[in-house]
XYZ file of C-alpha atoms in Angstrom:
549
model
C 188.608 213.686 109.872
C 188.491 215.481 106.519
C 186.592 214.130 103.515
C 189.905 213.679 101.698
C 191.345 211.575 104.508
C 188.134 209.561 104.740
C 188.168 208.872 101.020
C 191.698 207.474 101.296
C 190.658 204.794 103.768
C 190.284 201.260 102.411
C 186.674 200.472 101.538
C 184.958 197.120 101.931
C 181.705 196.504 100.062
C 179.520 193.719 101.445
C 177.310 192.680 98.521
C 174.270 190.445 99.062
C 171.258 189.236 97.096
C 169.002 187.990 99.889
C 168.480 187.980 103.630
C 170.258 184.615 103.856
C 173.334 186.028 102.134
C 173.267 189.112 104.346
C 173.036 187.034 107.528
C 176.221 185.189 106.583
C 177.989 188.489 105.916
C 176.938 189.723 109.349
C 178.473 186.587 110.865
C 181.764 187.465 109.121
C 181.721 191.199 109.888
C 183.530 190.855 113.271
C 186.809 190.324 111.362
C 186.853 194.116 110.810
C 185.663 194.989 114.305
C 187.684 197.646 116.103
C 189.491 198.804 112.952
C 188.916 202.528 112.250
C 190.954 202.328 109.048
C 188.180 200.675 107.036
C 184.937 202.004 105.605
C 182.199 199.387 105.427
C 179.456 199.611 102.814
C 176.506 197.362 101.958
C 174.684 196.974 98.656
C 171.806 194.843 97.449
C 172.709 193.006 94.248
C 169.650 192.852 91.977
C 168.428 189.614 90.479
C 166.710 187.953 93.432
C 163.133 188.353 94.565
C 164.235 187.700 98.156
C 166.343 190.772 98.821
C 164.059 193.546 100.019
C 163.627 192.215 103.576
C 167.376 192.397 104.078
C 167.405 196.155 103.537
C 165.066 196.592 106.497
C 167.560 194.753 108.733
C 170.362 197.093 107.695
C 168.163 200.148 108.095
C 167.369 199.174 111.695
C 171.074 198.627 112.364
C 172.000 202.029 110.933
C 174.417 200.520 108.400
C 175.793 202.468 105.439
C 173.916 201.224 102.358
C 174.705 202.278 98.813
C 172.393 201.821 95.834
C 173.672 199.168 93.436
C 173.915 201.562 90.491
C 176.017 203.876 92.597
C 178.106 200.939 93.840
C 178.876 200.024 90.227
C 180.228 203.517 89.648
C 182.723 203.219 92.472
C 185.902 201.222 92.973
C 186.281 199.337 96.253
C 189.353 197.836 97.836
C 187.520 194.609 98.730
C 184.194 193.177 97.650
C 182.888 190.463 99.960
C 179.878 188.373 98.969
C 178.216 185.102 99.905
C 176.519 184.447 96.567
C 178.113 184.442 93.104
C 174.829 185.076 91.297
C 173.211 188.192 89.914
C 175.069 191.210 88.574
C 177.953 190.758 90.981
C 180.592 190.817 88.221
C 179.626 194.389 87.270
C 181.068 195.636 90.569
C 184.613 196.969 90.551
C 187.045 195.951 93.265
C 190.764 195.599 93.722
C 190.125 192.262 95.446
C 187.083 190.041 95.723
C 186.180 187.270 98.175
C 183.356 184.757 98.017
C 181.981 182.658 100.870
C 179.209 180.037 100.968
C 175.916 181.270 102.398
C 174.980 177.934 103.923
C 176.350 174.636 105.156
C 178.049 173.550 101.966
C 176.650 172.883 98.513
C 173.916 170.269 98.824
C 171.288 171.391 96.307
C 170.868 171.899 92.574
C 168.234 174.364 91.378
C 166.684 173.578 88.015
C 165.852 177.186 87.147
C 169.320 178.613 87.842
C 172.621 177.980 86.097
C 173.824 174.665 84.716
C 171.466 171.691 85.101
C 172.275 169.311 87.986
C 175.347 171.258 89.129
C 175.536 172.216 92.817
C 174.240 175.697 93.528
C 177.329 177.693 94.485
C 179.829 175.571 92.521
C 178.598 176.363 89.011
C 181.306 177.778 86.670
C 178.566 179.780 84.959
C 178.591 182.026 88.056
C 182.119 181.574 89.372
C 183.907 182.551 86.151
C 183.883 185.879 84.345
C 185.352 185.902 80.824
C 186.816 182.488 81.615
C 188.623 183.654 84.767
C 187.574 183.283 88.406
C 185.711 186.341 89.597
C 186.862 185.905 93.199
C 190.430 186.171 94.437
C 189.473 184.098 97.458
C 186.960 181.303 98.013
C 186.611 180.747 101.749
C 185.178 177.249 102.176
C 183.864 175.383 105.185
C 185.410 171.963 104.615
C 187.891 170.053 102.452
C 184.961 168.126 100.955
C 183.763 171.419 99.477
C 187.224 172.103 98.115
C 187.298 168.696 96.424
C 183.944 169.362 94.771
C 184.957 172.863 93.704
C 188.060 171.303 92.137
C 185.816 168.867 90.266
C 183.410 171.459 88.887
C 185.551 174.589 88.566
C 189.332 173.999 88.847
C 190.324 177.657 88.206
C 188.267 178.802 91.188
C 189.557 175.935 93.350
C 193.095 177.208 92.833
C 192.087 180.292 94.836
C 190.218 178.455 97.598
C 191.103 178.178 101.263
C 189.339 176.055 103.886
C 188.511 178.476 106.700
C 185.664 176.733 108.505
C 182.145 178.016 109.117
C 181.670 181.325 110.983
C 177.968 180.695 111.547
C 178.547 177.366 113.277
C 181.344 178.901 115.352
C 178.916 181.581 116.436
C 176.308 178.988 117.387
C 178.812 176.930 119.346
C 180.077 179.975 121.215
C 176.473 180.882 122.019
C 175.736 177.414 123.428
C 176.738 178.808 126.829
C 173.487 180.805 126.644
C 171.324 177.758 125.897
C 169.486 177.980 129.237
C 168.807 181.674 128.631
C 167.353 180.967 125.194
C 165.176 178.153 126.549
C 163.966 180.314 129.396
C 163.038 183.095 126.976
C 161.085 180.646 124.843
C 159.296 179.219 127.883
C 160.587 175.687 127.294
C 160.966 174.599 130.917
C 161.297 170.812 131.175
C 159.697 170.247 127.795
C 161.276 168.956 124.605
C 161.806 171.796 122.143
C 161.254 170.526 118.606
C 162.417 172.803 115.807
C 160.706 172.152 112.478
C 163.001 173.250 109.653
C 161.701 174.123 106.207
C 163.731 175.301 103.246
C 162.294 177.454 100.476
C 160.677 176.498 97.186
C 158.260 173.816 95.983
C 160.213 170.943 97.550
C 160.358 172.518 101.012
C 158.428 171.053 103.918
C 156.048 173.991 104.203
C 155.113 173.745 100.519
C 154.652 169.966 100.554
C 153.176 169.546 104.041
C 151.507 172.816 104.918
C 149.326 171.113 107.542
C 152.229 169.559 109.440
C 152.819 172.434 111.918
C 149.159 172.288 112.949
C 149.263 168.493 113.217
C 152.209 168.708 115.583
C 150.724 171.539 117.630
C 147.406 169.708 118.077
C 148.720 166.219 118.786
C 151.792 166.715 120.964
C 151.079 167.251 124.694
C 151.691 170.887 125.584
C 153.400 169.985 128.865
C 155.864 167.695 127.109
C 156.639 169.480 123.837
C 157.070 172.936 122.405
C 157.201 173.255 118.611
C 159.005 176.078 116.800
C 158.766 176.472 113.028
C 162.008 177.789 111.500
C 161.130 179.089 108.041
C 163.825 179.841 105.461
C 164.107 183.637 104.943
C 163.473 183.208 101.207
C 160.162 181.519 101.987
C 159.239 184.313 104.401
C 160.020 186.875 101.698
C 158.006 184.988 99.095
C 154.932 184.645 101.304
C 155.433 187.892 103.324
C 155.447 187.737 107.135
C 151.813 188.880 107.292
C 150.511 186.180 104.950
C 152.661 183.531 106.607
C 151.222 184.363 110.008
C 147.702 184.253 108.530
C 148.341 180.912 106.843
C 149.716 179.459 110.075
C 147.045 181.093 112.249
C 145.417 177.883 113.566
C 148.805 176.397 114.456
C 149.943 179.625 116.141
C 146.764 179.692 118.223
C 147.502 176.089 119.192
C 150.913 177.110 120.578
C 153.304 176.962 117.609
C 156.275 179.331 117.869
C 157.345 181.266 114.770
C 160.756 182.859 115.421
C 162.327 185.476 113.203
C 164.065 183.911 110.195
C 167.146 186.095 110.594
C 169.537 185.473 113.485
C 166.928 184.001 115.799
C 166.745 180.726 113.878
C 170.252 179.964 115.149
C 169.272 180.787 118.748
C 166.350 178.377 118.444
C 168.642 175.597 117.184
C 170.953 176.158 120.138
C 167.931 175.882 122.443
C 166.340 172.905 120.650
C 166.472 169.247 121.660
C 165.588 167.826 118.248
C 164.716 168.911 114.716
C 162.251 167.684 112.134
C 163.573 168.674 108.729
C 163.279 168.536 104.969
C 166.381 168.564 102.754
C 167.481 172.092 103.694
C 171.047 172.291 104.948
C 170.058 174.060 108.173
C 169.727 170.564 109.617
C 173.487 170.149 109.301
C 173.949 172.918 111.855
C 171.534 171.137 114.184
C 173.418 167.872 113.690
C 176.738 169.579 114.374
C 175.293 170.805 117.684
C 174.375 167.220 118.569
C 170.624 167.554 118.101
C 168.531 164.554 117.072
C 167.500 164.859 113.420
C 164.249 163.393 112.077
C 163.411 163.522 108.376
C 159.944 164.437 107.169
C 159.782 162.016 104.256
C 161.677 163.929 101.568
C 161.387 161.441 98.705
C 161.350 161.938 94.975
C 162.656 165.496 94.963
C 165.201 166.706 92.452
C 167.037 169.360 94.490
C 169.051 167.302 96.979
C 172.283 166.031 95.459
C 173.256 162.434 96.261
C 176.488 161.826 98.103
C 176.506 165.231 99.817
C 176.794 165.563 103.607
C 173.114 166.503 103.762
C 172.084 163.471 101.721
C 174.108 161.168 103.966
C 172.622 162.696 107.111
C 169.065 162.262 105.863
C 169.724 158.701 104.680
C 170.663 157.762 108.244
C 167.937 159.760 110.007
C 164.715 158.198 111.277
C 161.599 158.945 109.239
C 158.694 160.909 110.648
C 155.511 158.821 110.518
C 153.108 161.036 112.431
C 152.816 163.180 115.522
C 151.584 160.280 117.651
C 154.759 158.292 116.914
C 157.179 161.178 117.376
C 157.769 160.867 121.161
C 158.803 157.238 120.773
C 160.909 158.085 117.741
C 162.810 160.749 119.650
C 163.320 158.445 122.642
C 164.726 155.750 120.376
C 167.211 158.286 118.918
C 167.937 156.223 115.812
C 170.791 158.628 115.028
C 172.440 158.987 118.444
C 175.482 160.743 116.969
C 174.161 162.994 114.228
C 177.272 165.160 114.590
C 179.397 162.580 112.767
C 177.381 163.176 109.606
C 177.942 166.926 109.905
C 181.690 166.424 110.226
C 181.988 166.413 106.414
C 180.479 169.900 106.235
C 182.389 171.760 108.928
C 186.157 171.831 109.359
C 188.475 173.873 111.576
C 185.997 174.501 114.409
C 186.454 177.808 116.185
C 188.945 179.090 113.611
C 186.749 180.727 110.969
C 187.063 184.347 112.068
C 190.838 184.317 112.691
C 191.463 182.574 109.362
C 189.134 184.913 107.490
C 190.694 187.951 109.140
C 194.130 186.851 107.947
C 192.932 186.155 104.392
C 190.817 189.288 103.989
C 193.489 191.612 105.340
C 195.974 189.946 103.021
C 193.717 190.927 100.129
C 193.481 194.463 101.520
C 197.250 194.688 101.898
C 196.918 195.680 105.537
C 198.210 194.244 108.783
C 195.260 192.758 110.727
C 194.297 194.585 113.912
C 195.386 193.076 117.184
C 192.008 193.513 118.823
C 190.480 190.357 120.365
C 188.399 188.380 117.923
C 185.389 186.312 118.964
C 182.015 185.440 117.422
C 179.173 187.716 118.429
C 176.743 185.877 120.675
C 173.370 185.165 119.151
C 170.454 187.341 120.266
C 167.672 186.103 122.482
C 164.775 184.830 120.383
C 161.799 187.156 120.666
C 158.621 185.170 120.256
C 155.286 186.563 121.381
C 153.010 183.782 122.531
C 150.100 184.050 124.918
C 149.742 181.097 127.322
C 146.970 178.710 126.343
C 143.745 179.813 128.022
C 141.828 176.598 127.298
C 143.044 173.014 127.027
C 141.723 169.529 126.372
C 142.886 167.085 129.035
C 143.547 163.372 128.810
C 143.873 161.616 132.162
C 144.759 158.067 133.176
C 143.970 157.064 136.755
C 145.633 153.935 138.134
C 145.028 153.639 141.847
C 146.752 156.636 143.330
C 148.760 157.397 140.226
C 147.452 159.899 137.698
C 148.969 160.790 134.345
C 147.776 163.992 132.695
C 148.329 165.087 129.107
C 147.014 168.439 127.925
C 146.400 169.498 124.341
C 144.982 172.522 122.526
C 141.188 172.470 122.596
C 141.049 171.948 118.822
C 142.700 168.531 119.068
C 140.628 165.671 117.723
C 141.945 163.260 120.341
C 139.525 161.738 122.853
C 139.831 163.587 126.176
C 138.699 163.265 129.784
C 137.674 166.894 130.262
C 138.355 170.458 129.236
C 139.898 173.122 131.411
C 139.874 176.874 130.900
C 141.345 179.974 132.475
C 138.412 181.884 133.912
C 138.473 185.474 132.744
C 141.024 184.789 129.974
C 139.483 182.106 127.768
C 136.626 182.886 125.413
C 133.072 182.540 126.635
C 132.409 179.411 124.565
C 135.550 177.769 125.945
C 134.571 178.660 129.519
C 131.057 177.319 129.052
C 132.352 173.994 127.716
C 134.996 173.490 130.412
C 134.383 171.084 133.281
C 137.300 172.636 135.175
C 137.737 176.401 135.473
C 140.797 177.860 137.144
C 142.304 181.214 137.937
C 145.512 182.515 139.449
C 145.495 185.253 142.123
C 143.933 188.383 140.716
C 142.960 191.750 142.177
C 142.199 190.540 145.695
C 138.556 191.376 145.162
C 137.388 187.852 146.046
C 138.012 185.303 148.712
C 138.968 182.010 147.095
C 135.709 180.387 148.209
C 133.689 183.420 147.078
C 135.238 183.330 143.615
C 134.617 179.576 143.301
C 130.957 179.974 144.320
C 130.570 182.767 141.777
C 132.047 180.638 138.975
C 129.912 177.581 139.759
C 126.813 179.757 139.790
C 127.739 181.643 136.627
C 128.735 178.614 134.529
C 126.546 175.567 135.178
C 128.699 173.312 132.985
C 131.629 173.703 135.354
C 132.192 170.777 137.732
C 135.208 172.148 139.620
C 136.458 175.686 140.228
C 140.168 175.755 141.044
C 141.674 178.778 142.757
C 145.429 178.493 142.167
C 146.612 180.274 145.302
C 150.307 179.642 144.649
C 152.633 177.274 142.808
C 152.102 174.760 145.646
C 148.551 175.330 146.907
C 145.108 175.245 145.292
C 141.563 175.397 146.523
C 139.289 173.028 144.577
C 135.555 173.492 144.969
C 133.660 170.544 143.486
C 130.033 171.149 142.606
C 128.920 167.957 144.393
C 131.682 167.027 146.817
C 132.599 170.358 148.343
C 135.927 172.139 148.875
C 139.352 170.473 148.886
C 142.841 171.750 149.536
C 145.399 170.536 147.008
C 149.115 170.766 147.727
C 151.477 170.383 144.770
C 154.912 169.397 146.029
C 157.853 169.940 143.655
C 160.133 167.099 142.626
C 163.592 167.545 144.107
C 166.513 165.429 142.931
C 170.171 165.944 142.010
C 170.016 169.576 143.065
C 167.123 170.357 140.715
C 163.666 171.596 141.680
C 161.040 170.688 139.080
C 157.432 171.818 139.221
C 154.275 171.248 137.251
C 151.626 173.798 136.347
C 149.155 173.837 139.268
C 146.334 173.976 136.696
C 147.533 170.563 135.467
C 147.589 169.338 139.075
C 143.986 170.516 139.445
C 143.062 168.456 136.361
C 144.766 165.405 137.892
C 142.857 165.838 141.146
C 139.580 166.267 139.279
C 140.185 163.094 137.242
C 140.958 161.177 140.441
C 137.785 162.481 142.114
C 135.726 161.379 139.100
C 137.230 157.882 139.416
C 136.657 157.847 143.200
C 133.288 159.495 143.861
C 133.417 158.600 147.594
C 136.942 159.976 147.979
C 135.867 162.628 150.496
C 135.329 159.884 153.063
C 138.976 158.790 152.923
C 140.874 162.057 153.019
C 143.657 163.043 153.216
C 145.185 161.141 150.295
C 148.507 161.308 148.465
C 148.691 160.981 144.668
C 151.596 160.586 142.278
C 150.958 162.915 139.363
C 152.874 162.781 136.069
C 152.660 165.747 133.723
C 155.037 165.764 130.768
C 158.478 164.584 131.927
C 157.868 165.422 135.622
C 156.258 163.380 138.389
C 155.312 165.139 141.622
C 153.401 164.316 144.782
C 149.915 165.746 145.373
C 148.228 165.948 148.765
C 144.415 166.184 148.644
C 142.640 167.056 151.875
C 139.568 168.841 153.205
C 139.848 172.592 152.783
C 140.375 174.710 155.869
C 139.550 178.303 156.671
C 142.969 179.485 155.463
C 142.295 178.240 151.931
C 138.628 179.237 151.833
C 139.251 182.776 153.065
C 142.453 183.396 151.081
C 142.384 186.802 149.395
C 142.014 186.118 145.712
């Protein structure tokens, strides 16, 4: 195609001020998919300190980015933006469209625009020389249209309720929920997403120690905690500093997903969320997740009467990590989705409606190519398995309940366990139970256990985890035992526990029954997290002792 022909093609400029605004534009971009008639350009609108990270996303994607000064010198057929702020009005376009960059308009920011007016509905940004800047306002719900009519009637006259493309994308991706959970390593655990918005009233600013509190005081076999940080907060702190600031919590097992598209994958995978007043919680509610509020009181940003305010008013209050399991079981808001209904209209229709409206502005017939939300990417979270754990154990006859925590927990524990060869030397020296999975085949299981007990005198039991269902336990005083860990089978599901947790259960039972060797074999019911399995403890035979390990 010649340069002249290319220059005659309609041009769409996607203008953004921050990573949040860019992410929403990327959710809308499929409306132009498959159409070779259109040139797509991106530009960063100056005026926000949160924009530079977004450029890196576009660079990795190979998108066509134009400097803002150059963009101002050109004339585009359509300018599409998700924020009315900054120097947006200096751009020249035959048509202009404006979309929200979140779940409605729930906050007022004291340092921007008119005092106490909702961010995104302020005439100071929506009007230029007394006239609406945008030819189209694509809103998510009729409630938003009513509020736009209240605060800026000229702009409301150009508004259309099209639904929410981000929520449509999340709902379409819910078919991949098991894949997301598997990638995160959730298993049978409860995945708790902790949501924090940006600024001084956000959870991370007010309660910086909360992620560590959760990581240290929730049993690792029952809960997995992921911290979803607002992209503006990541930009303000920088990813490096944020990881340093959260270092103790990350070492204790906290997940820190990317703040771009992966936050939505995590919400699809999550069972519940703990949130501040950020509107991300509305997406979680719309997906049917339990919402718990982390005591947002006395702030000035959240506007009363908004969908977010109503959701939080009905949500149970977080009172501490120890109370959280009971709080989630009680599910004080069993139908959180009804509170999100005032934020999201026309489910599943956002892209078709936006395609029709945007092509109307372009003066083109929409393409007939199939239109569907792009599925969310798999969350990529690097997390090494815990190599040392503090173990609480309750023995009641032949029933044992085990709860494991990071070693830094301040909770009283029964013993410590550590992965021999993976945990640090101090952690191995302080562990009563040392375990290892099959390695190089250099040892027999009994030879490895004898080596460990000789090398580390503080160790009481060496556990060779021969498979998911068989362990060799060598007790310093009571000799070798074979431990079978039988999975729980019901309703077509096979559920297993970590054999290292089973070894801790057997050790706790042996401590409570010092003459147990005289009554073997014995069957135990072992509960770890949400799963109860049967354990069979017997004298070890040659097959277990001589197993190549």
